[in-house]
């Protein structure tokens, strides 16, 4: 209606919205530090893809595929922007296992042949350090002690000596305190056979 009481009639046709979607895996399991290849598909090529945990954007890409370093268990929300300005959304769960694979040899031979010459503790990337490693004779005498040493480095372990002298072949007891990357502590104890 205008000042002269004229009526303007216009027909506007609104096309139905295009049905857009994305889909992909719902659940992924990984060990901490492993890379997960997340792959989604959709019925359009996105302009922008946001990968979120909660409301916090972790990654922005233009692809529905992502190599995701697994560092925490979380529900990821994927939001893909269509060229028409609309979004398609999906989500997936990542469950991260914090491995605690610890290997303690039960025999070693400190005979300088380059094989198994040292006794130490081995583990995956979740071991921060060996806080203490003690070796005792079968009579309870302390023959070796080390603190704050890295896991899996033989040369910082026990070389089969006590007070610079080779100890006799036999069974010895180890006691260790291992610190994991998450701050937890694992106590280990057992015996090791020394053979020359």
Tab-separated table of C-alpha atoms in Angstrom:
chain	number	residue	atom	x	y	z
A	1	UNK	CA	0.000	0.000	0.000
A	2	UNK	CA	1.238	3.470	-0.790
A	3	UNK	CA	-0.061	7.021	-0.192
A	4	UNK	CA	-2.437	6.754	-3.141
A	5	UNK	CA	-3.796	3.427	-1.922
A	6	UNK	CA	-2.215	1.400	-4.652
A	7	UNK	CA	-1.535	-2.246	-4.091
A	8	UNK	CA	1.520	-3.992	-5.420
A	9	UNK	CA	1.283	-7.705	-5.647
A	10	UNK	CA	4.444	-9.751	-6.263
A	11	UNK	CA	4.828	-13.483	-6.405
A	12	UNK	CA	8.064	-14.790	-4.949
A	13	UNK	CA	8.951	-18.418	-5.413
A	14	UNK	CA	11.293	-19.931	-2.852
A	15	UNK	CA	12.916	-23.122	-3.944
A	16	UNK	CA	13.074	-25.865	-1.346
A	17	UNK	CA	16.427	-26.051	0.413
A	18	UNK	CA	18.874	-28.508	-1.032
A	19	UNK	CA	19.295	-31.553	1.194
A	20	UNK	CA	22.973	-31.513	2.209
A	21	UNK	CA	24.713	-34.103	4.348
A	22	UNK	CA	28.035	-35.482	5.514
A	23	UNK	CA	28.734	-38.859	7.056
A	24	UNK	CA	31.671	-40.900	8.245
A	25	UNK	CA	32.922	-43.190	10.967
A	26	UNK	CA	31.204	-42.864	14.327
A	27	UNK	CA	33.910	-44.342	16.553
A	28	UNK	CA	37.714	-44.571	16.466
A	29	UNK	CA	40.113	-46.232	18.897
A	30	UNK	CA	43.786	-45.332	19.085
A	31	UNK	CA	46.810	-45.423	21.339
A	32	UNK	CA	48.046	-42.055	22.547
A	33	UNK	CA	50.257	-40.462	19.886
A	34	UNK	CA	48.872	-42.582	17.053
A	35	UNK	CA	47.513	-40.770	13.989
A	36	UNK	CA	43.919	-41.527	13.027
A	37	UNK	CA	42.827	-41.018	9.432
A	38	UNK	CA	39.290	-39.664	9.724
A	39	UNK	CA	37.323	-39.772	6.474
A	40	UNK	CA	33.908	-38.286	5.871
A	41	UNK	CA	31.925	-38.084	2.669
A	42	UNK	CA	29.122	-35.773	1.645
A	43	UNK	CA	26.959	-34.750	-1.267
A	44	UNK	CA	28.876	-31.485	-1.785
A	45	UNK	CA	32.385	-30.032	-1.809
A	46	UNK	CA	32.714	-27.968	1.385
A	47	UNK	CA	34.060	-24.443	1.468
A	48	UNK	CA	35.206	-24.828	5.074
A	49	UNK	CA	35.218	-27.698	7.568
A	50	UNK	CA	35.491	-27.109	11.296
A	51	UNK	CA	36.590	-29.950	13.580
A	52	UNK	CA	35.543	-29.153	17.156
A	53	UNK	CA	35.695	-30.584	20.640
A	54	UNK	CA	32.755	-29.015	22.428
A	55	UNK	CA	32.619	-25.432	21.159
A	56	UNK	CA	36.378	-25.120	20.641
A	57	UNK	CA	37.637	-25.384	17.071
A	58	UNK	CA	40.592	-27.787	16.926
A	59	UNK	CA	41.190	-27.724	13.161
A	60	UNK	CA	39.883	-25.839	10.118
A	61	UNK	CA	40.267	-27.457	6.720
A	62	UNK	CA	38.569	-27.467	3.357
A	63	UNK	CA	38.481	-31.256	3.265
A	64	UNK	CA	36.286	-33.889	4.841
A	65	UNK	CA	39.430	-35.933	5.566
A	66	UNK	CA	41.742	-35.291	8.492
A	67	UNK	CA	44.839	-36.950	9.929
A	68	UNK	CA	44.117	-36.516	13.613
A	69	UNK	CA	46.820	-37.027	16.253
A	70	UNK	CA	45.180	-38.995	19.053
A	71	UNK	CA	45.953	-37.275	22.329
A	72	UNK	CA	42.684	-37.324	24.257
A	73	UNK	CA	39.374	-39.140	24.299
A	74	UNK	CA	36.659	-36.820	23.009
A	75	UNK	CA	33.549	-36.376	20.919
A	76	UNK	CA	34.423	-34.391	17.807
A	77	UNK	CA	31.832	-32.316	16.007
A	78	UNK	CA	32.309	-31.776	12.295
A	79	UNK	CA	30.666	-28.755	10.675
A	80	UNK	CA	30.977	-28.443	6.878
A	81	UNK	CA	30.016	-25.202	5.113
A	82	UNK	CA	28.177	-25.647	1.783
A	83	UNK	CA	28.794	-23.009	-0.931
A	84	UNK	CA	25.155	-21.871	-0.452
A	85	UNK	CA	25.925	-20.847	3.149
A	86	UNK	CA	24.232	-23.779	4.880
A	87	UNK	CA	25.980	-26.262	7.162
A	88	UNK	CA	25.951	-30.025	7.372
A	89	UNK	CA	26.964	-31.500	10.722
A	90	UNK	CA	28.127	-34.844	12.070
A	91	UNK	CA	30.076	-36.139	15.032
A	92	UNK	CA	32.370	-38.979	15.972
A	93	UNK	CA	34.039	-40.305	19.108
A	94	UNK	CA	37.744	-40.912	19.595
A	95	UNK	CA	38.740	-43.226	22.436
A	96	UNK	CA	42.427	-42.894	23.292
A	97	UNK	CA	44.151	-45.642	25.234
A	98	UNK	CA	47.175	-44.624	27.191
A	99	UNK	CA	49.406	-47.629	26.678
A	100	UNK	CA	51.454	-48.811	29.556
A	101	UNK	CA	53.377	-51.578	27.882
A	102	UNK	CA	56.310	-52.136	30.165
A	103	UNK	CA	58.840	-54.856	29.471
A	104	UNK	CA	61.299	-56.067	32.091
A	105	UNK	CA	63.777	-58.699	30.894
A	106	UNK	CA	64.077	-61.824	33.036
A	107	UNK	CA	67.660	-62.620	31.985
A	108	UNK	CA	70.717	-60.680	30.806
A	109	UNK	CA	74.375	-61.437	30.092
A	110	UNK	CA	76.837	-58.636	30.868
A	111	UNK	CA	79.721	-60.300	29.009
A	112	UNK	CA	80.560	-57.359	26.696
A	113	UNK	CA	79.408	-59.177	23.535
A	114	UNK	CA	77.057	-56.333	22.617
A	115	UNK	CA	73.888	-58.368	23.300
A	116	UNK	CA	71.882	-57.956	26.510
A	117	UNK	CA	74.869	-56.495	28.358
A	118	UNK	CA	72.723	-54.251	30.566
A	119	UNK	CA	69.571	-54.716	32.609
A	120	UNK	CA	66.992	-51.946	32.372
A	121	UNK	CA	63.262	-51.420	31.896
A	122	UNK	CA	61.722	-50.876	28.477
A	123	UNK	CA	58.391	-49.316	27.628
A	124	UNK	CA	56.296	-47.379	25.188
A	125	UNK	CA	56.026	-43.604	24.872
A	126	UNK	CA	53.861	-43.426	28.001
A	127	UNK	CA	56.810	-43.939	30.345
A	128	UNK	CA	58.141	-40.542	31.390
A	129	UNK	CA	61.063	-41.918	33.381
A	130	UNK	CA	62.275	-44.612	35.712
A	131	UNK	CA	62.315	-42.734	39.009
A	132	UNK	CA	64.316	-45.457	40.727
A	133	UNK	CA	65.783	-48.840	39.851
A	134	UNK	CA	67.394	-50.974	42.526
A	135	UNK	CA	69.005	-54.396	42.203
A	136	UNK	CA	69.416	-56.582	45.288
A	137	UNK	CA	71.299	-59.812	45.826
A	138	UNK	CA	69.409	-62.850	47.077
A	139	UNK	CA	70.554	-61.855	50.600
A	140	UNK	CA	69.023	-58.368	50.235
A	141	UNK	CA	72.292	-56.506	49.659
A	142	UNK	CA	71.924	-53.470	47.378
A	143	UNK	CA	74.202	-54.037	44.361
A	144	UNK	CA	72.911	-51.307	42.006
A	145	UNK	CA	70.839	-48.153	42.310
A	146	UNK	CA	69.884	-45.501	39.751
A	147	UNK	CA	67.443	-42.595	39.870
A	148	UNK	CA	65.644	-40.554	37.225
A	149	UNK	CA	66.802	-42.528	34.204
A	150	UNK	CA	65.076	-42.858	30.818
A	151	UNK	CA	63.332	-46.110	29.936
A	152	UNK	CA	64.808	-48.253	27.189
A	153	UNK	CA	68.360	-46.878	27.340
A	154	UNK	CA	70.506	-49.895	28.193
A	155	UNK	CA	73.705	-47.989	29.011
A	156	UNK	CA	72.076	-46.319	32.043
A	157	UNK	CA	70.940	-49.672	33.432
A	158	UNK	CA	72.798	-52.245	35.505
A	159	UNK	CA	75.979	-53.658	33.949
A	160	UNK	CA	76.271	-56.639	36.310
A	161	UNK	CA	78.746	-54.965	38.624
A	162	UNK	CA	78.718	-53.956	42.263
A	163	UNK	CA	81.434	-51.607	43.550
A	164	UNK	CA	83.214	-51.942	40.151
A	165	UNK	CA	83.434	-55.748	40.467
A	166	UNK	CA	81.501	-58.349	38.467
A	167	UNK	CA	78.903	-60.059	40.627
A	168	UNK	CA	78.474	-63.848	40.523
A	169	UNK	CA	75.977	-65.456	38.127
A	170	UNK	CA	72.609	-66.018	39.695
A	171	UNK	CA	69.221	-64.560	40.394
A	172	UNK	CA	68.874	-60.967	41.548
A	173	UNK	CA	65.826	-58.988	42.651
A	174	UNK	CA	64.827	-55.693	41.032
A	175	UNK	CA	62.553	-53.027	42.500
A	176	UNK	CA	61.567	-50.074	40.314
A	177	UNK	CA	59.350	-47.022	40.444
A	178	UNK	CA	58.190	-45.954	36.973
A	179	UNK	CA	56.541	-42.580	36.299
A	180	UNK	CA	54.024	-42.522	33.457
A	181	UNK	CA	53.311	-39.449	31.310
A	182	UNK	CA	49.934	-38.973	32.977
A	183	UNK	CA	51.764	-38.548	36.319
A	184	UNK	CA	50.766	-41.897	37.772
A	185	UNK	CA	53.380	-44.161	39.312
A	186	UNK	CA	53.770	-47.870	38.762
A	187	UNK	CA	55.825	-50.012	41.140
A	188	UNK	CA	57.572	-53.027	39.638
A	189	UNK	CA	59.374	-55.874	41.366
A	190	UNK	CA	60.642	-59.235	40.237
A	191	UNK	CA	63.785	-61.180	39.592
A	192	UNK	CA	66.352	-61.299	36.830
A	193	UNK	CA	68.842	-64.042	36.044
A	194	UNK	CA	72.399	-62.887	35.351
A	195	UNK	CA	74.447	-65.226	33.112
A	196	UNK	CA	77.900	-64.621	31.641
